[in-house]
mmCIF file of C-alpha atoms in Angstrom:
data_model
loop_
_atom_site.group_PDB
_atom_site.id
_atom_site.type_symbol
_atom_site.label_atom_id
_atom_site.label_comp_id
_atom_site.label_asym_id
_atom_site.label_seq_id
_atom_site.Cartn_x
_atom_site.Cartn_y
_atom_site.Cartn_z
ATOM 1 C CA ALA A 279 13.487 -0.032 13.362
ATOM 2 C CA GLN A 280 10.116 1.621 13.741
ATOM 3 C CA LYS A 281 7.469 -0.622 15.190
ATOM 4 C CA VAL A 282 4.059 -0.507 16.834
ATOM 5 C CA THR A 283 2.957 -3.247 19.203
ATOM 6 C CA GLN A 284 -0.589 -3.873 20.323
ATOM 7 C CA ALA A 285 -0.243 -6.888 22.538
ATOM 8 C CA GLN A 286 -3.971 -7.349 23.125
ATOM 9 C CA THR A 287 -5.417 -9.247 20.192
ATOM 10 C CA GLU A 288 -8.974 -9.315 21.462
ATOM 11 C CA ILE A 289 -10.760 -7.900 24.486
ATOM 12 C CA SER A 290 -14.309 -8.562 25.618
ATOM 13 C CA VAL A 291 -16.043 -6.390 28.168
ATOM 14 C CA VAL A 292 -19.560 -5.968 29.403
ATOM 15 C CA GLU A 293 -21.319 -2.746 28.571
ATOM 16 C CA LYS A 294 -20.528 0.158 30.917
ATOM 17 C CA GLU A 295 -17.171 -1.277 31.878
ATOM 18 C CA ASP A 296 -14.041 0.776 31.284
ATOM 19 C CA VAL A 297 -11.435 -0.678 28.957
ATOM 20 C CA THR A 298 -7.870 0.286 28.111
ATOM 21 C CA LEU A 299 -6.182 -0.598 24.852
ATOM 22 C CA ASP A 300 -2.414 -0.688 24.989
ATOM 23 C CA CYS A 301 0.014 0.604 22.393
ATOM 24 C CA VAL A 302 3.798 0.532 22.604
ATOM 25 C CA TYR A 303 5.963 1.992 19.876
ATOM 26 C CA GLU A 304 9.591 2.071 18.831
ATOM 27 C CA THR A 305 11.232 4.813 16.826
ATOM 28 C CA ARG A 306 14.591 6.502 16.500
ATOM 29 C CA ASP A 307 13.026 9.752 15.328
ATOM 30 C CA THR A 308 12.745 12.626 17.781
ATOM 31 C CA THR A 309 9.785 14.049 15.900
ATOM 32 C CA TYR A 310 6.968 11.650 15.235
ATOM 33 C CA TYR A 311 3.221 11.354 15.390
ATOM 34 C CA LEU A 312 0.990 8.752 16.946
ATOM 35 C CA PHE A 313 -2.559 7.962 15.943
ATOM 36 C CA TRP A 314 -5.514 5.866 16.936
ATOM 37 C CA TYR A 315 -8.069 4.666 14.405
ATOM 38 C CA LYS A 316 -11.285 2.728 14.805
ATOM 39 C CA GLN A 317 -12.276 0.200 12.159
ATOM 40 C CA PRO A 318 -15.901 -0.941 12.410
ATOM 41 C CA PRO A 319 -17.132 -3.983 10.463
ATOM 42 C CA SER A 320 -17.737 -1.805 7.403
ATOM 43 C CA GLY A 321 -13.967 -1.500 7.079
ATOM 44 C CA GLU A 322 -13.614 2.245 6.892
ATOM 45 C CA LEU A 323 -10.942 3.706 9.145
ATOM 46 C CA VAL A 324 -12.285 6.309 11.551
ATOM 47 C CA PHE A 325 -9.723 8.807 12.814
ATOM 48 C CA LEU A 326 -9.764 9.219 16.602
ATOM 49 C CA ILE A 327 -6.692 11.176 17.588
ATOM 50 C CA ARG A 328 -3.270 12.420 16.539
ATOM 51 C CA ARG A 329 -0.540 13.263 19.001
ATOM 52 C CA ASN A 330 2.900 14.668 18.230
ATOM 53 C CA SER A 331 5.992 13.626 20.124
ATOM 54 C CA PHE A 332 6.403 16.987 21.828
ATOM 55 C CA ASP A 333 2.978 17.054 23.354
ATOM 56 C CA GLU A 334 2.697 14.694 26.295
ATOM 57 C CA GLN A 335 -0.516 16.102 27.643
ATOM 58 C CA ASN A 336 -3.197 13.546 28.104
ATOM 59 C CA GLU A 337 -6.338 14.122 26.120
ATOM 60 C CA ILE A 338 -9.959 13.469 26.865
ATOM 61 C CA SER A 339 -12.765 13.517 24.336
ATOM 62 C CA GLY A 340 -16.080 12.463 25.766
ATOM 63 C CA ARG A 341 -15.764 8.840 26.859
ATOM 64 C CA TYR A 342 -12.365 8.513 25.187
ATOM 65 C CA SER A 343 -9.057 9.374 26.780
ATOM 66 C CA TRP A 344 -5.444 8.879 25.795
ATOM 67 C CA ASN A 345 -2.345 8.552 27.925
ATOM 68 C CA PHE A 346 0.919 9.348 26.144
ATOM 69 C CA GLN A 347 4.118 8.526 28.025
ATOM 70 C CA LYS A 348 7.388 8.995 26.182
ATOM 71 C CA SER A 349 9.342 7.451 29.050
ATOM 72 C CA THR A 350 7.713 4.101 28.374
ATOM 73 C CA SER A 351 7.014 4.687 24.646
ATOM 74 C CA SER A 352 3.350 4.049 25.207
ATOM 75 C CA PHE A 353 0.195 5.645 23.908
ATOM 76 C CA ASN A 354 -2.729 3.927 25.588
ATOM 77 C CA PHE A 355 -6.392 4.462 24.838
ATOM 78 C CA THR A 356 -9.175 4.186 27.407
ATOM 79 C CA ILE A 357 -12.879 3.981 26.757
ATOM 80 C CA THR A 358 -14.981 4.831 29.783
ATOM 81 C CA ALA A 359 -18.424 3.312 30.237
ATOM 82 C CA SER A 360 -18.122 1.250 27.067
ATOM 83 C CA GLN A 361 -21.085 0.808 24.760
ATOM 84 C CA VAL A 362 -21.982 -1.866 22.226
ATOM 85 C CA VAL A 363 -21.305 0.643 19.433
ATOM 86 C CA ASP A 364 -17.678 0.757 20.538
ATOM 87 C CA SER A 365 -17.235 -2.793 19.257
ATOM 88 C CA ALA A 366 -14.640 -2.583 16.501
ATOM 89 C CA VAL A 367 -10.991 -3.134 15.758
ATOM 90 C CA TYR A 368 -8.763 -0.359 17.037
ATOM 91 C CA PHE A 369 -5.423 0.408 15.453
ATOM 92 C CA CYS A 370 -2.558 2.400 16.860
ATOM 93 C CA ALA A 371 -0.207 3.896 14.266
ATOM 94 C CA LEU A 372 3.135 5.684 14.164
ATOM 95 C CA SER A 373 3.955 8.256 11.513
ATOM 96 C CA ASP A 374 7.437 7.647 10.239
ATOM 97 C CA TYR A 375 9.388 10.205 8.209
ATOM 98 C CA THR A 376 10.960 8.643 5.137
ATOM 99 C CA THR A 377 14.047 9.673 3.217
ATOM 100 C CA SER A 378 11.828 10.617 0.294
ATOM 101 C CA GLY A 379 10.252 13.346 2.378
ATOM 102 C CA THR A 380 6.918 11.732 3.136
ATOM 103 C CA TYR A 381 5.382 10.489 6.346
ATOM 104 C CA LYS A 382 4.575 6.799 6.236
ATOM 105 C CA TYR A 383 2.176 5.171 8.675
ATOM 106 C CA ILE A 384 3.176 2.049 10.537
ATOM 107 C CA PHE A 385 0.201 0.243 11.996
ATOM 108 C CA GLY A 386 0.001 -2.055 14.959
ATOM 109 C CA THR A 387 -1.746 -5.374 14.567
ATOM 110 C CA GLY A 388 -4.947 -4.020 16.048
ATOM 111 C CA THR A 389 -7.081 -4.900 19.059
ATOM 112 C CA ARG A 390 -10.537 -6.311 18.490
ATOM 113 C CA LEU A 391 -12.885 -4.947 21.127
ATOM 114 C CA LYS A 392 -16.188 -6.674 21.802
ATOM 115 C CA VAL A 393 -18.624 -4.925 24.069
ATOM 116 C CA LEU A 394 -21.364 -7.227 25.243
ATOM 117 C CA ALA A 395 -24.807 -5.969 26.140
ATOM 118 C CA GLY B 35 -11.512 16.995 7.640
ATOM 119 C CA ALA B 36 -10.354 16.319 4.114
ATOM 120 C CA VAL B 37 -12.252 13.754 2.078
ATOM 121 C CA VAL B 38 -10.812 10.836 0.170
ATOM 122 C CA SER B 39 -13.153 8.852 -2.021
ATOM 123 C CA GLN B 40 -12.334 5.308 -3.065
ATOM 124 C CA HIS B 41 -14.204 3.454 -5.760
ATOM 125 C CA PRO B 42 -15.541 0.827 -6.047
ATOM 126 C CA SER B 43 -16.342 -0.143 -2.476
ATOM 127 C CA TRP B 44 -16.511 -3.772 -3.489
ATOM 128 C CA VAL B 45 -15.813 -5.788 -6.602
ATOM 129 C CA ILE B 46 -15.995 -9.415 -7.626
ATOM 130 C CA CYS B 47 -13.956 -10.507 -10.602
ATOM 131 C CA LYS B 48 -12.976 -13.691 -12.353
ATOM 132 C CA SER B 49 -9.542 -15.161 -11.949
ATOM 133 C CA GLY B 50 -7.181 -13.882 -14.620
ATOM 134 C CA THR B 51 -8.885 -10.553 -15.174
ATOM 135 C CA SER B 52 -7.658 -7.130 -14.102
ATOM 136 C CA VAL B 53 -9.335 -4.775 -11.677
ATOM 137 C CA LYS B 54 -8.817 -1.045 -11.267
ATOM 138 C CA ILE B 55 -9.428 0.786 -7.997
ATOM 139 C CA GLU B 56 -9.596 4.574 -7.890
ATOM 140 C CA CYS B 57 -8.660 6.871 -5.045
ATOM 141 C CA ARG B 58 -9.591 10.545 -5.251
ATOM 142 C CA SER B 59 -8.896 13.432 -2.931
ATOM 143 C CA LEU B 60 -12.002 15.582 -3.207
ATOM 144 C CA ASP B 61 -11.052 18.827 -1.526
ATOM 145 C CA PHE B 62 -7.280 18.943 -1.380
ATOM 146 C CA GLN B 63 -4.260 18.232 -3.509
ATOM 147 C CA ALA B 64 -2.710 14.919 -2.603
ATOM 148 C CA THR B 65 0.981 15.040 -3.338
ATOM 149 C CA THR B 66 1.430 11.590 -1.833
ATOM 150 C CA MET B 67 -0.869 8.602 -1.864
ATOM 151 C CA PHE B 68 -0.453 5.290 -0.119
ATOM 152 C CA TRP B 69 -1.977 1.933 -0.903
ATOM 153 C CA TYR B 70 -2.570 -0.651 1.805
ATOM 154 C CA ARG B 71 -3.796 -4.212 1.791
ATOM 155 C CA GLN B 72 -5.587 -5.825 4.691
ATOM 156 C CA PHE B 73 -6.294 -9.540 4.920
ATOM 157 C CA PRO B 74 -9.103 -10.711 7.229
ATOM 158 C CA LYS B 75 -8.355 -10.120 10.882
ATOM 159 C CA GLN B 76 -4.958 -8.683 10.091
ATOM 160 C CA SER B 77 -3.383 -5.259 10.132
ATOM 161 C CA LEU B 78 -2.965 -2.827 7.277
ATOM 162 C CA MET B 79 0.161 -3.560 5.306
ATOM 163 C CA LEU B 80 1.612 -0.803 3.161
ATOM 164 C CA MET B 81 1.983 -1.884 -0.449
ATOM 165 C CA ALA B 82 3.347 1.226 -2.097
ATOM 166 C CA THR B 83 3.800 4.965 -1.887
ATOM 167 C CA SER B 84 3.222 7.193 -4.870
ATOM 168 C CA ASN B 85 4.048 10.821 -5.448
ATOM 169 C CA GLU B 86 2.262 12.724 -8.171
ATOM 170 C CA GLY B 87 4.078 12.449 -11.452
ATOM 171 C CA SER B 88 6.601 9.902 -10.199
ATOM 172 C CA LYS B 89 6.869 6.154 -10.216
ATOM 173 C CA ALA B 90 5.531 4.446 -7.152
ATOM 174 C CA THR B 91 7.827 3.059 -4.484
ATOM 175 C CA TYR B 92 6.864 -0.481 -3.597
ATOM 176 C CA GLU B 93 7.407 -2.193 -0.273
ATOM 177 C CA GLN B 94 9.501 -5.296 -0.133
ATOM 178 C CA GLY B 95 7.651 -8.352 -1.348
ATOM 179 C CA VAL B 96 5.024 -6.456 -3.359
ATOM 180 C CA GLU B 97 5.095 -7.276 -7.076
ATOM 181 C CA LYS B 98 5.129 -4.019 -8.981
ATOM 182 C CA ASP B 99 4.164 -5.708 -12.230
ATOM 183 C CA LYS B 100 1.099 -7.175 -10.615
ATOM 184 C CA PHE B 101 -0.028 -4.126 -8.685
ATOM 185 C CA LEU B 102 0.194 -1.197 -11.059
ATOM 186 C CA ILE B 103 -0.063 2.206 -9.447
ATOM 187 C CA ASN B 104 -0.633 5.410 -11.329
ATOM 188 C CA HIS B 105 -0.673 8.853 -9.727
ATOM 189 C CA ALA B 106 -1.091 11.054 -12.744
ATOM 190 C CA SER B 107 -2.751 13.990 -11.058
ATOM 191 C CA LEU B 108 -2.852 15.636 -7.645
ATOM 192 C CA THR B 109 -6.318 14.303 -6.990
ATOM 193 C CA LEU B 110 -6.304 10.804 -8.435
ATOM 194 C CA SER B 111 -4.350 7.627 -7.932
ATOM 195 C CA THR B 112 -5.282 4.229 -9.281
ATOM 196 C CA LEU B 113 -4.304 0.717 -8.294
ATOM 197 C CA THR B 114 -4.710 -1.976 -10.938
ATOM 198 C CA VAL B 115 -4.532 -5.587 -9.866
ATOM 199 C CA THR B 116 -3.466 -7.417 -13.002
ATOM 200 C CA SER B 117 -4.271 -11.047 -13.699
ATOM 201 C CA ALA B 118 -6.005 -11.338 -10.373
ATOM 202 C CA HIS B 119 -6.046 -14.654 -8.521
ATOM 203 C CA PRO B 120 -8.042 -15.794 -5.494
ATOM 204 C CA GLU B 121 -5.089 -15.095 -3.206
ATOM 205 C CA ASP B 122 -5.363 -11.418 -4.193
ATOM 206 C CA SER B 123 -8.767 -11.261 -2.539
ATOM 207 C CA SER B 124 -8.394 -8.689 0.183
ATOM 208 C CA PHE B 125 -9.446 -5.276 1.454
ATOM 209 C CA TYR B 126 -7.513 -2.496 -0.257
ATOM 210 C CA ILE B 127 -7.351 0.968 1.308
ATOM 211 C CA CYS B 128 -5.812 4.135 -0.015
ATOM 212 C CA SER B 129 -4.754 7.195 1.892
ATOM 213 C CA ALA B 130 -3.704 10.622 0.757
ATOM 214 C CA GLN B 131 -1.471 13.321 2.184
ATOM 215 C CA GLY B 132 -1.162 16.912 1.104
ATOM 216 C CA PRO B 133 1.429 19.521 2.050
ATOM 217 C CA LEU B 134 -1.135 22.176 2.735
ATOM 218 C CA LEU B 135 -2.879 20.209 5.444
ATOM 219 C CA GLY B 136 -1.531 21.244 8.823
ATOM 220 C CA SER B 137 1.782 19.618 9.541
ATOM 221 C CA GLY B 138 1.588 17.609 6.386
ATOM 222 C CA THR B 139 1.752 14.353 8.256
ATOM 223 C CA GLU B 140 -1.912 13.657 8.495
ATOM 224 C CA ALA B 141 -3.198 11.133 6.027
ATOM 225 C CA PHE B 142 -6.824 10.732 5.113
ATOM 226 C CA PHE B 143 -8.179 7.325 4.252
ATOM 227 C CA GLY B 144 -10.584 6.146 1.623
ATOM 228 C CA GLN B 145 -13.474 3.878 2.480
ATOM 229 C CA GLY B 146 -11.662 0.806 1.189
ATOM 230 C CA THR B 147 -12.371 -1.676 -1.588
ATOM 231 C CA ARG B 148 -13.195 -5.281 -0.890
ATOM 232 C CA LEU B 149 -11.892 -7.380 -3.758
ATOM 233 C CA THR B 150 -13.059 -10.952 -4.226
ATOM 234 C CA VAL B 151 -11.496 -13.013 -6.987
ATOM 235 C CA VAL B 152 -13.445 -16.121 -7.940
#
């Protein structure tokens, strides 16, 4: 069955520290998509990245970077030099193709990141 | 990116009344819309999937008679919580997908609706 595991429930770091959020997924599909979203206290989901299963290149966007490793079914997210504004809940998600022809998102349980000043 | 507008952003209602939440895709045609529910400090749980013009497909454990979903047009889906009770208080989020958007897998999320039933 398709599943996304975010083992870290809550992480606290001091500002300027680097932090890595782990995501491990399970799927039988050969074609799939992985996502990271940020959910600040307001509740709105902020899209961070999408990665398809055929693209294992790591990606860097400013202070954010992602490490996708199919061999370990992991898609980890690192924030470099964390800032207080990074405090939020971060969700990893897997896009699962359904028999009805749509892609359904399966979310992990989320990691609450607290960056302390 | 594509914009999905959800309304209202918050609502308080009395127990026993019904509440309607709207989800609109503003600049694309959403052939599929999803409705999620999120309890405090928990993940997003998919409630149902709706395709325009078809009946919604509900996830296991979600009462279809309580959570009425209508997807009558390519830009609008509504979720009606009927006879709401305090245990229905939650954060409801919609997302929309459209076949003309890239690979078709990307979903765009509304801002969410915080429902409080008193």
